[in-house]
Amino acid sequence: MNANVSVEPQRRLKPLRGIQKVAALLLAMGKTNAARLLRHFDQEEIRLITLNAAQLGSVSAAELDEIADEFLGQFANGASLFGTAGEVEKMLDGVLPEDAVSEIMADVLGNSNRSIWDRIATVSETVLANYLTKEHPQTAALILSKIRPASAAKVLGQMPGPLRNQLMRRMLSIKPIVQEIMRDVEKTLHEDFMLNLSGSMEADSFARMADILNKMERDHMEEALENLNEERPKSAELLKGLLFTFDDITNLNARTRMAIFDQISTDSIVLALKGTSPQFREVILSSLTSRTRRIVEFELNSGEPASQRDVLEARRAITDLALEMAGRGEIELNPKQEESTYFS
């Protein structure tokens, strides 16, 4: 079987989804065979196939074999293919009316031609800030100078003051960049974010994994992250940026902490604070009303023992509530900028 275009295959991070498999097979079949099949789809189905085909990227011969085996039970060895908007337009030519093809291609080109810098702006500011702190300051400054100003401001707001100031100075003195270097930066960003964090048609795997890790026992979570860091360090770093644990509550601003603990029972607060350091405890107590603080301090000073299981359940209930509130848009779980000085 002859594919339309052959390129050097790239390592695929995720298996193809159903509609992507259809797109891959249609591109590999060539215009004549694809046209006969496309006549059996309605326009909305063709639109979805087209959008996926244009963004398909590299599909190896081995992957094509697996897809064909799944649909047909048999498939000949073939070349790799690379889905592009141009190949899709050729495939549609003569299958649909010219105005229908133009309308669909407008959607395709509008999506596939989006700059990596526009798409990177959709990444969580917390995740992007965490990523950039691991990069060389000059690289981080370059990336920040290319994304939307509003996004850059939010990312800088997540960073420690000294680093933030250094990056702003570097951004002011950035010289024109050699195109080859810029392409390397864009390629790296695409691989680290657009491939690792893509999920427009399915729930994001990183968000799902972060949700799972957030609900695990602390030692189990740390063990899982340590293991992942050995095999896929960049994935581990991205995941860390999505996690929120009980310890992270001290990294929230006072208003956010008050909103959370306002909905927590006194008994749960007392249990959650057992075994914490005096500094940590003081941050939490400062978020309570005067009456609640007196009660909590009295209970803690009484020294009544509690099982470790009850303590961990109380802490998990608080972090679960914080995550739920953030999901509803009631609070933001972003690191505070000026208040957490005792941890620095």
Short mmCIF file of C-alpha atoms in Angstrom, two decimals:
data_model
loop_
_atom_site.label_atom_id
_atom_site.label_comp_id
_atom_site.label_asym_id
_atom_site.label_seq_id
_atom_site.Cartn_x
_atom_site.Cartn_y
_atom_site.Cartn_z
CA MET A 1 0.00 0.00 0.00
CA ASN A 2 1.38 3.39 -0.96
CA ALA A 3 1.01 6.32 1.40
CA ASN A 4 0.85 9.88 0.07
CA VAL A 5 3.86 11.23 1.90
CA SER A 6 6.84 9.58 3.56
CA VAL A 7 8.79 11.20 6.35
CA GLU A 8 11.16 10.08 9.05
CA PRO A 9 8.93 8.63 11.80
CA GLN A 10 8.88 10.23 15.22
CA ARG A 11 8.28 8.45 18.51
CA ARG A 12 4.57 8.65 19.31
CA LEU A 13 3.80 9.37 22.94
CA LYS A 14 0.15 8.29 22.80
CA PRO A 15 -1.63 5.61 20.78
CA LEU A 16 -3.92 6.83 18.02
CA ARG A 17 -7.56 7.31 18.95
CA GLY A 18 -10.46 5.98 16.91
CA ILE A 19 -10.99 8.97 14.63
CA GLN A 20 -7.24 9.35 14.13
CA LYS A 21 -7.06 5.74 12.96
CA VAL A 22 -9.74 6.47 10.37
CA ALA A 23 -7.84 9.54 9.19
CA ALA A 24 -4.57 7.58 8.95
CA LEU A 25 -6.15 4.81 6.88
CA LEU A 26 -7.84 7.25 4.51
CA LEU A 27 -4.59 9.13 3.90
CA ALA A 28 -2.72 5.88 3.33
CA MET A 29 -5.34 4.59 0.86
CA GLY A 30 -4.77 7.40 -1.62
CA LYS A 31 -7.22 9.81 -3.22
CA THR A 32 -9.26 7.38 -5.34
CA ASN A 33 -10.00 4.82 -2.64
CA ALA A 34 -10.44 7.45 0.05
CA ALA A 35 -12.91 9.36 -2.12
CA ARG A 36 -15.11 6.29 -2.51
CA LEU A 37 -15.25 5.83 1.26
CA LEU A 38 -15.72 9.49 2.11
CA ARG A 39 -18.96 9.60 0.11
CA HIS A 40 -20.47 7.39 2.81
CA PHE A 41 -19.76 9.97 5.58
CA ASP A 42 -21.86 13.03 6.33
CA GLN A 43 -20.27 16.48 6.29
CA GLU A 44 -19.81 16.70 10.07
CA GLU A 45 -18.04 13.34 10.12
CA ILE A 46 -15.79 14.47 7.28
CA ARG A 47 -15.02 17.66 9.18
CA LEU A 48 -13.89 15.68 12.23
CA ILE A 49 -11.80 13.29 10.12
CA THR A 50 -10.24 16.23 8.29
CA LEU A 51 -9.29 18.09 11.44
CA ASN A 52 -7.62 14.98 12.84
CA ALA A 53 -5.90 14.10 9.57
CA ALA A 54 -4.34 17.55 9.26
CA GLN A 55 -2.82 17.26 12.75
CA LEU A 56 -1.90 13.59 12.51
CA GLY A 57 1.83 14.01 12.14
CA SER A 58 4.06 10.99 11.64
CA VAL A 59 2.48 7.53 11.49
CA SER A 60 4.88 4.63 11.01
CA ALA A 61 4.30 1.65 8.77
CA ALA A 62 4.09 -0.55 11.86
CA GLU A 63 1.27 1.60 13.25
CA LEU A 64 -0.54 1.47 9.92
CA ASP A 65 -0.24 -2.31 9.97
CA GLU A 66 -1.78 -2.49 13.43
CA ILE A 67 -4.64 -0.18 12.44
CA ALA A 68 -5.38 -2.13 9.28
CA ASP A 69 -5.27 -5.44 11.15
CA GLU A 70 -7.75 -4.05 13.62
CA PHE A 71 -10.22 -3.00 10.91
CA LEU A 72 -9.63 -5.58 8.18
CA GLY A 73 -7.71 -8.49 9.68
CA GLN A 74 -5.04 -8.19 7.02
CA PHE A 75 -2.80 -5.39 5.71
CA ALA A 76 0.22 -5.17 3.38
CA ASN A 77 3.51 -3.61 4.41
CA GLY A 78 3.53 0.10 3.63
CA ALA A 79 5.46 3.31 3.98
CA SER A 80 5.08 5.86 6.70
CA LEU A 81 2.83 8.85 6.13
CA PHE A 82 2.62 12.38 7.45
CA GLY A 83 -0.79 14.01 7.62
CA THR A 84 -0.87 17.63 6.53
CA ALA A 85 -3.51 20.14 5.55
CA GLY A 86 -2.32 19.97 1.92
CA GLU A 87 -2.73 16.21 1.73
CA VAL A 88 -6.19 16.44 3.25
CA GLU A 89 -7.30 19.08 0.74
CA LYS A 90 -6.16 16.85 -2.13
CA MET A 91 -8.12 13.97 -0.63
CA LEU A 92 -11.31 16.05 -0.43
CA ASP A 93 -11.03 17.58 -3.90
CA GLY A 94 -13.86 16.20 -6.04
CA VAL A 95 -15.48 14.39 -3.12
CA LEU A 96 -17.41 17.38 -1.77
CA PRO A 97 -18.63 20.58 -3.39
CA GLU A 98 -15.95 23.27 -3.64
CA ASP A 99 -17.64 25.55 -1.08
CA ALA A 100 -17.91 22.68 1.44
CA VAL A 101 -14.21 21.86 0.98
CA SER A 102 -13.32 25.54 1.49
CA GLU A 103 -15.37 25.72 4.68
CA ILE A 104 -13.78 22.59 6.14
CA MET A 105 -10.25 23.64 5.16
CA ALA A 106 -10.80 27.01 6.83
CA ASP A 107 -11.35 25.13 10.08
CA VAL A 108 -8.35 22.91 9.45
CA LEU A 109 -5.93 25.68 8.54
CA GLY A 110 -7.14 27.87 11.35
CA ASN A 111 -6.27 25.10 13.78
CA SER A 112 -3.12 23.58 12.30
CA ASN A 113 -1.46 26.92 11.55
CA ARG A 114 -1.80 28.20 15.09
CA SER A 115 1.54 29.32 16.38
CA ILE A 116 3.16 27.23 19.09
CA TRP A 117 3.34 30.49 21.04
CA ASP A 118 -0.44 30.87 20.92
CA ARG A 119 -0.96 27.27 21.93
CA ILE A 120 1.57 27.41 24.78
CA ALA A 121 -0.57 30.19 26.28
CA THR A 122 -3.25 27.56 27.00
CA VAL A 123 -0.89 25.70 29.37
CA SER A 124 -1.45 26.28 33.08
CA GLU A 125 0.65 29.21 34.33
CA THR A 126 1.73 27.13 37.32
CA VAL A 127 2.91 24.27 35.10
CA LEU A 128 4.71 26.63 32.71
CA ALA A 129 6.37 28.52 35.57
CA ASN A 130 7.56 25.25 37.11
CA TYR A 131 8.93 24.18 33.71
CA LEU A 132 10.77 27.46 33.09
CA THR A 133 12.47 27.49 36.49
CA LYS A 134 14.31 24.33 35.37
CA GLU A 135 15.51 25.95 32.15
CA HIS A 136 18.50 28.25 31.64
CA PRO A 137 17.39 31.81 32.51
CA GLN A 138 18.15 33.03 28.97
CA THR A 139 15.97 30.30 27.46
CA ALA A 140 13.21 31.05 29.95
CA ALA A 141 13.43 34.76 29.13
CA LEU A 142 13.19 34.03 25.40
CA ILE A 143 10.08 31.89 25.87
CA LEU A 144 8.44 34.50 28.09
CA SER A 145 9.18 37.22 25.53
CA LYS A 146 7.36 35.23 22.83
CA ILE A 147 4.13 34.27 24.60
CA ARG A 148 1.17 36.59 25.12
CA PRO A 149 1.89 39.43 27.57
CA ALA A 150 -1.05 38.48 29.80
CA SER A 151 0.19 34.89 30.05
CA ALA A 152 3.79 35.99 30.61
CA ALA A 153 2.67 38.24 33.46
CA LYS A 154 0.84 35.38 35.17
CA VAL A 155 3.79 33.02 34.74
CA LEU A 156 6.21 35.58 36.16
CA GLY A 157 3.83 36.05 39.07
CA GLN A 158 4.32 32.39 39.99
CA MET A 159 8.10 32.76 40.30
CA PRO A 160 10.27 33.85 43.24
CA GLY A 161 11.07 37.55 43.24
CA PRO A 162 14.82 37.28 42.47
CA LEU A 163 14.24 34.96 39.50
CA ARG A 164 11.34 37.08 38.26
CA ASN A 165 13.51 40.21 38.30
CA GLN A 166 16.41 38.45 36.58
CA LEU A 167 14.16 37.16 33.79
CA MET A 168 12.65 40.60 33.22
CA ARG A 169 16.13 42.09 32.87
CA ARG A 170 17.10 39.40 30.38
CA MET A 171 13.87 39.95 28.41
CA LEU A 172 14.80 43.61 27.98
CA SER A 173 18.16 42.74 26.42
CA ILE A 174 17.19 39.84 24.15
CA LYS A 175 18.89 40.06 20.75
CA PRO A 176 17.51 38.66 17.46
CA ILE A 177 17.64 34.86 17.58
CA VAL A 178 19.05 32.67 14.81
CA GLN A 179 16.11 30.98 13.09
CA GLU A 180 17.59 27.51 13.55
CA ILE A 181 17.83 28.03 17.31
CA MET A 182 14.28 29.35 17.43
CA ARG A 183 13.05 26.27 15.56
CA ASP A 184 14.80 24.05 18.11
CA VAL A 185 13.10 25.93 20.97
CA GLU A 186 9.70 25.63 19.28
CA LYS A 187 10.23 21.93 18.60
CA THR A 188 11.17 21.28 22.23
CA LEU A 189 8.13 23.20 23.49
CA HIS A 190 5.89 21.28 21.11
CA GLU A 191 7.24 17.94 22.33
CA ASP A 192 7.16 18.87 26.02
CA PHE A 193 3.73 20.48 26.08
CA MET A 194 1.65 19.96 22.96
CA LEU A 195 2.43 16.24 22.78
CA ASN A 196 2.74 15.41 26.49
CA LEU A 197 -0.23 17.54 27.49
CA SER A 198 -2.46 17.21 24.43
CA GLY A 199 -5.96 15.99 25.11
CA SER A 200 -8.54 18.09 23.30
CA MET A 201 -10.61 15.01 22.49
CA GLU A 202 -10.02 13.05 25.67
CA ALA A 203 -9.39 13.84 29.34
CA ASP A 204 -5.82 14.97 29.84
CA SER A 205 -3.72 12.08 31.13
CA PHE A 206 -1.53 14.35 33.23
CA ALA A 207 -4.53 15.94 34.93
CA ARG A 208 -6.00 12.49 35.61
CA MET A 209 -2.71 11.22 37.00
CA ALA A 210 -2.31 14.32 39.18
CA ASP A 211 -5.80 13.74 40.55
CA ILE A 212 -4.86 10.13 41.37
CA LEU A 213 -1.58 11.14 43.00
CA ASN A 214 -3.32 13.84 45.04
CA LYS A 215 -5.48 11.13 46.62
CA MET A 216 -2.64 8.70 47.37
CA GLU A 217 -0.83 8.32 50.66
CA ARG A 218 2.05 10.78 50.86
CA ASP A 219 4.80 8.13 50.87
CA HIS A 220 3.15 6.27 47.98
CA MET A 221 2.86 9.49 45.98
CA GLU A 222 6.52 10.36 46.55
CA GLU A 223 7.59 6.84 45.60
CA ALA A 224 5.57 7.02 42.37
CA LEU A 225 7.02 10.41 41.46
CA GLU A 226 10.55 9.26 42.23
CA ASN A 227 10.12 6.24 39.99
CA LEU A 228 8.62 8.35 37.20
CA ASN A 229 11.44 10.86 37.54
CA GLU A 230 13.98 8.10 36.80
CA GLU A 231 12.23 7.07 33.59
CA ARG A 232 10.59 10.31 32.40
CA PRO A 233 12.00 13.31 34.29
CA LYS A 234 10.17 15.93 32.25
CA SER A 235 6.84 14.18 32.76
CA ALA A 236 7.57 14.03 36.50
CA GLU A 237 8.26 17.77 36.59
CA LEU A 238 5.05 18.56 34.72
CA LEU A 239 3.10 16.35 37.10
CA LYS A 240 4.60 18.05 40.14
CA GLY A 241 3.28 21.34 38.82
CA LEU A 242 -0.25 19.92 38.84
CA LEU A 243 -0.13 18.40 42.32
CA PHE A 244 -1.62 19.94 45.43
CA THR A 245 -1.02 18.43 48.87
CA PHE A 246 -1.80 19.42 52.43
CA ASP A 247 1.70 20.90 52.78
CA ASP A 248 0.97 23.22 49.84
CA ILE A 249 -1.79 24.98 51.79
CA THR A 250 0.82 27.24 53.35
CA ASN A 251 1.72 28.40 49.83
CA LEU A 252 -1.76 29.91 49.35
CA ASN A 253 -2.59 33.51 50.14
CA ALA A 254 -4.46 34.31 53.34
CA ARG A 255 -7.79 34.94 51.64
CA THR A 256 -7.73 31.55 49.90
CA ARG A 257 -6.78 29.73 53.11
CA MET A 258 -9.62 31.46 54.95
CA ALA A 259 -12.10 30.43 52.23
CA ILE A 260 -11.02 26.80 52.60
CA PHE A 261 -10.92 26.54 56.41
CA ASP A 262 -14.19 28.42 56.73
CA GLN A 263 -15.83 25.21 55.46
CA ILE A 264 -13.85 22.76 57.62
CA SER A 265 -15.07 21.59 61.00
CA THR A 266 -13.02 22.45 64.08
CA ASP A 267 -12.46 18.76 64.86
CA SER A 268 -11.03 18.15 61.38
CA ILE A 269 -8.69 21.13 61.67
CA VAL A 270 -7.42 19.88 65.02
CA LEU A 271 -6.77 16.40 63.61
CA ALA A 272 -5.06 17.75 60.48
CA LEU A 273 -2.69 19.94 62.48
CA LYS A 274 -1.49 17.19 64.80
CA GLY A 275 2.18 16.47 64.19
CA THR A 276 2.81 19.63 62.15
CA SER A 277 5.63 22.08 62.86
CA PRO A 278 5.00 25.24 64.91
CA GLN A 279 5.63 27.40 61.80
CA PHE A 280 3.18 25.42 59.66
CA ARG A 281 0.61 25.42 62.45
CA GLU A 282 0.87 29.20 62.88
CA VAL A 283 0.15 29.82 59.19
CA ILE A 284 -3.02 27.73 59.39
CA LEU A 285 -4.13 29.23 62.71
CA SER A 286 -3.76 32.72 61.26
CA SER A 287 -6.39 31.74 58.66
CA LEU A 288 -9.05 30.96 61.29
CA THR A 289 -11.54 33.20 63.02
CA SER A 290 -10.58 34.28 66.54
CA ARG A 291 -13.12 31.95 68.14
CA THR A 292 -12.12 28.92 66.03
CA ARG A 293 -8.44 29.60 66.62
CA ARG A 294 -8.91 29.59 70.41
CA ILE A 295 -10.77 26.28 70.25
CA VAL A 296 -8.18 24.67 67.97
CA GLU A 297 -5.27 25.88 70.09
CA PHE A 298 -6.93 24.58 73.25
CA GLU A 299 -7.51 21.15 71.70
CA LEU A 300 -3.97 20.95 70.35
CA ASN A 301 -2.47 21.96 73.68
CA SER A 302 -4.48 19.30 75.48
CA GLY A 303 -2.26 16.73 73.79
CA GLU A 304 -5.03 14.21 73.20
CA PRO A 305 -3.59 11.49 70.91
CA ALA A 306 -5.05 10.62 67.51
CA SER A 307 -4.38 7.77 65.13
CA GLN A 308 -2.24 8.47 62.10
CA ARG A 309 -5.04 7.21 59.90
CA ASP A 310 -7.47 9.82 61.29
CA VAL A 311 -4.87 12.57 60.84
CA LEU A 312 -4.23 11.63 57.22
CA GLU A 313 -7.97 11.38 56.47
CA ALA A 314 -8.53 14.85 57.91
CA ARG A 315 -5.72 16.29 55.80
CA ARG A 316 -6.98 14.54 52.69
CA ALA A 317 -10.49 15.90 53.26
CA ILE A 318 -9.07 19.44 53.39
CA THR A 319 -7.03 19.05 50.19
CA ASP A 320 -9.99 17.41 48.42
CA LEU A 321 -12.15 20.38 49.37
CA ALA A 322 -9.49 22.80 48.10
CA LEU A 323 -9.29 20.95 44.77
CA GLU A 324 -13.09 20.91 44.45
CA MET A 325 -13.30 24.64 45.16
CA ALA A 326 -10.59 25.30 42.58
CA GLY A 327 -12.45 23.16 40.06
CA ARG A 328 -15.56 25.30 40.60
CA GLY A 329 -13.51 28.45 40.12
CA GLU A 330 -14.07 29.62 43.71
CA ILE A 331 -10.35 29.79 44.52
CA GLU A 332 -7.00 29.55 42.74
CA LEU A 333 -4.40 27.07 43.94
CA ASN A 334 -1.49 29.21 42.75
CA PRO A 335 1.56 29.78 44.93
CA LYS A 336 1.40 33.00 46.79
CA GLN A 337 4.10 35.50 45.93
CA GLU A 338 5.16 37.41 49.01
CA GLU A 339 3.81 35.70 52.12
CA SER A 340 5.60 32.35 52.48
CA THR A 341 8.92 33.67 53.66
CA TYR A 342 9.66 31.12 56.37
CA PHE A 343 9.88 28.31 53.83
CA SER A 344 12.37 30.14 51.61
#
